[in-house]
C-alpha positions as MATLAB code, in Angstrom:
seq = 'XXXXXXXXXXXXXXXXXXXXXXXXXXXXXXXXXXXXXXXXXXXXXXXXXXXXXXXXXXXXXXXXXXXXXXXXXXXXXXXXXXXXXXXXXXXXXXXXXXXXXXXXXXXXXXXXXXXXXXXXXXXXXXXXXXXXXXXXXXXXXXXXXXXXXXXXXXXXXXXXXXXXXXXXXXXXXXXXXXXXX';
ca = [
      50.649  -31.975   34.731;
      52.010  -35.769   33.736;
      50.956  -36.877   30.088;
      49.358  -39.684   32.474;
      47.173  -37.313   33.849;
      46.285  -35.448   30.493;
      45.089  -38.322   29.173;
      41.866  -38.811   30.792;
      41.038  -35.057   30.622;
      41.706  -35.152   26.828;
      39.608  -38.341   26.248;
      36.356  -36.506   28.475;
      36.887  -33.184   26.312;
      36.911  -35.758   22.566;
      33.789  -37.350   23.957;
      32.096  -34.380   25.213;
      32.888  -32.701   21.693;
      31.488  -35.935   20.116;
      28.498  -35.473   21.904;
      27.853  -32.318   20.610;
      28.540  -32.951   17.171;
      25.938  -35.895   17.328;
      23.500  -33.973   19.037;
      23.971  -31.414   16.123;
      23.558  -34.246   13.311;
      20.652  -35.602   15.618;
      18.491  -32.573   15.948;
      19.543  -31.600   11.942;
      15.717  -29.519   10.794;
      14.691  -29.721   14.167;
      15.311  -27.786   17.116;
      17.837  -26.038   17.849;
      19.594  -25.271   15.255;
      23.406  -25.440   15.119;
      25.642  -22.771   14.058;
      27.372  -24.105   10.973;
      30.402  -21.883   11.860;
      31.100  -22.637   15.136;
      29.184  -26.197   15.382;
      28.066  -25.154   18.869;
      24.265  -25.731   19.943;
      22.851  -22.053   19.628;
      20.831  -20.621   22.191;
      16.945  -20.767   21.069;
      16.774  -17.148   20.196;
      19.975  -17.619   17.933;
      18.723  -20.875   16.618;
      15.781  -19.568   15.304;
      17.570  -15.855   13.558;
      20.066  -18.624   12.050;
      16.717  -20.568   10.779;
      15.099  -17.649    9.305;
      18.446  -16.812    7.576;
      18.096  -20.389    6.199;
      14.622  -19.980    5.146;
      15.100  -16.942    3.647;
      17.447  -18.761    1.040;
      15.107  -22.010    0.234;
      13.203  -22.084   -3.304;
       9.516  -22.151   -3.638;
       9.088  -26.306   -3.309;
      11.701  -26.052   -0.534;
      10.087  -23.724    1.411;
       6.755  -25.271    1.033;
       8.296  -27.944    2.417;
       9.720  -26.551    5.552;
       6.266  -24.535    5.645;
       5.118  -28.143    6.142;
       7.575  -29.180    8.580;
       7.227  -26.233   10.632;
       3.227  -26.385   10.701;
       3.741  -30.790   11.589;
       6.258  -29.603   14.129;
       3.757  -26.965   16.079;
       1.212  -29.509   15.643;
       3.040  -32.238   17.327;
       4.608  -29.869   20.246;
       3.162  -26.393   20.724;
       6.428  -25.206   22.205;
       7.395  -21.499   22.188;
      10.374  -22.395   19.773;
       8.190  -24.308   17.547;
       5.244  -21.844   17.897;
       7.695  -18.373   16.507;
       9.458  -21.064   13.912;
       6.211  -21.356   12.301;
       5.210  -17.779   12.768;
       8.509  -16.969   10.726;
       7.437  -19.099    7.915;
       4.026  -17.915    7.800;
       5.111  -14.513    8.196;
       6.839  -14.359    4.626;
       5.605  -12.267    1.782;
       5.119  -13.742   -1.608;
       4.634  -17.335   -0.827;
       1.041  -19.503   -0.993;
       0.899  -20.257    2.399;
       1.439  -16.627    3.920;
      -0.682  -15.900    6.792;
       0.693  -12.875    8.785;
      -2.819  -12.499   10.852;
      -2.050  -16.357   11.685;
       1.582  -15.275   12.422;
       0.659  -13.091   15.056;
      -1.981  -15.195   16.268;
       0.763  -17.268   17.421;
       2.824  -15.254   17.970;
      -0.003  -13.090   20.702;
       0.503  -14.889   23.479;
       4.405  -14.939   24.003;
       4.305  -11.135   23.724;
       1.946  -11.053   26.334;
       4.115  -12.848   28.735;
       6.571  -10.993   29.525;
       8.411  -14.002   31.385;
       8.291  -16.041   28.612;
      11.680  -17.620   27.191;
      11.939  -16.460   23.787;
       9.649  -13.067   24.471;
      12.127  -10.753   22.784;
      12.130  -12.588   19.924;
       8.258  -12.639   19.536;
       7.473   -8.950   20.030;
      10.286   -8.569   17.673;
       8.776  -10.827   14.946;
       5.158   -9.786   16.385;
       6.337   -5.615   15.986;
       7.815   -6.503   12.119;
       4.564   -7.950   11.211;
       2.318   -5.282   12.645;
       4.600   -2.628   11.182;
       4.752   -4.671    7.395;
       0.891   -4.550    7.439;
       0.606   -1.139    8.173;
       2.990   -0.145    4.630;
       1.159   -2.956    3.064;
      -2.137   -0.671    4.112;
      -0.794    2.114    3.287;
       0.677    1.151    0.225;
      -2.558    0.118   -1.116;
      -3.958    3.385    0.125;
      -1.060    5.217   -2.350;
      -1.781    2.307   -5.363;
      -5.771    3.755   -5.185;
      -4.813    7.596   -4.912;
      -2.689    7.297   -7.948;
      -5.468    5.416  -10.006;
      -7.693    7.959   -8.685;
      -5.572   10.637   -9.836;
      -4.407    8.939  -13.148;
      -8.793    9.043  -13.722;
      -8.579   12.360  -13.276;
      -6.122   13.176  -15.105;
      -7.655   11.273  -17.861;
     -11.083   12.760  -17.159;
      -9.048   16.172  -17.958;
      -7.583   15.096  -20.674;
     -10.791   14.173  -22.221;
     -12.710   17.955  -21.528;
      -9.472   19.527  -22.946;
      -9.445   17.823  -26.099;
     -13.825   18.631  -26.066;
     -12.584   22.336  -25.386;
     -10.127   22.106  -27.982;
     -12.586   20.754  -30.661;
     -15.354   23.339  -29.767;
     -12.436   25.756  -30.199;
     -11.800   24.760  -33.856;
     -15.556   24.766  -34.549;
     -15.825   28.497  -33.127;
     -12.839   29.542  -35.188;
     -13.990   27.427  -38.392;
     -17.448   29.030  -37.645;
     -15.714   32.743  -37.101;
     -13.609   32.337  -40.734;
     -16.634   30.979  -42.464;
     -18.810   34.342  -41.307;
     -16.074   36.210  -42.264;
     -15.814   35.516  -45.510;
     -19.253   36.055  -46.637;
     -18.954   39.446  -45.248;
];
């Protein structure tokens, strides 16, 4: 091929890759997300793993802030990306604004259909959540059964020392008879 030729092909690959990279600086905290490493628009389902990677890195005011941006986003376009972006925010533990019953209520009707687009991704998020609750309920269940137990145990404690006093009183009382014998 002529370096006349090449030209033209290398000038339609620049601006193609141009606008990608503007597309990526474009859509920057919305959707999708771009794969810092390869600066390629992700697929949805890869968009939104890469997000909650991201999200599971922010600080408290930062991710009350993206809690905020996801819930404006959902608000403004109930689309199935936006819709399991905001269930993954919702969905994490130790933060003010966790909802996991909310989570899944968004999350319900993508796993339900099983045509739609980002479906895997849902019952996987939808399946974690169920799954977390469950050891979160069953946690609780062990936290009570050891403060039940840590009663009794106290509760024992208490009628062994009682025994052990009435003990020394029988004895004292024993010695005492004894010695006026």
């Amino acid at each position: 091929m002529s370096a006349s030729r090449l030209v033209p092909w290398v000038l339609i690959v620049s601006a193609l890759a141009g606008c990608g990279a503007l597309r990526s600086i474009e859509t920057a905290g919305t959707e999708p997300w771009v794969n810092p490493d390869t600066l390629r628009p992700a697929s949805d389902s890869e968009s939104l793993l890469l997000y909650f990677q991201h999200i599971k890195k922010l600080s408290g005011t930062e991710l009350g802030k993206e809690h905020d941006n996801a819930r404006q986003a959902y608000t403004k376009t109930h689309s199935e990306f936006n819709r399991v972006r905001l269930a993954m925010v919702l969905c994490l533990p130790n933060t003010s604004f966790s909802d996991d019953s909310r989570a899944l209520e968004l999350l319900d009707p993508m796993v339900k259909n099983h045509q739609a687009s980002l479906y895997s991704l849902a019952f996987l998020l939808s399946t974690y959540i169920q799954e977390r609750k469950k050891l979160d309920g069953s946690v609780y269940r062990l936290q009570q059964n050891v403060q039940g137990l840590q009663q009794n145990v106290q509760g024992l404690h208490q009628k062994l020392d009682a025994l052990r006093v009435l003990e020394r009183s029988l004895v004292e009382r024993e010695q005492g008879g004894a010695g006026k014998r």
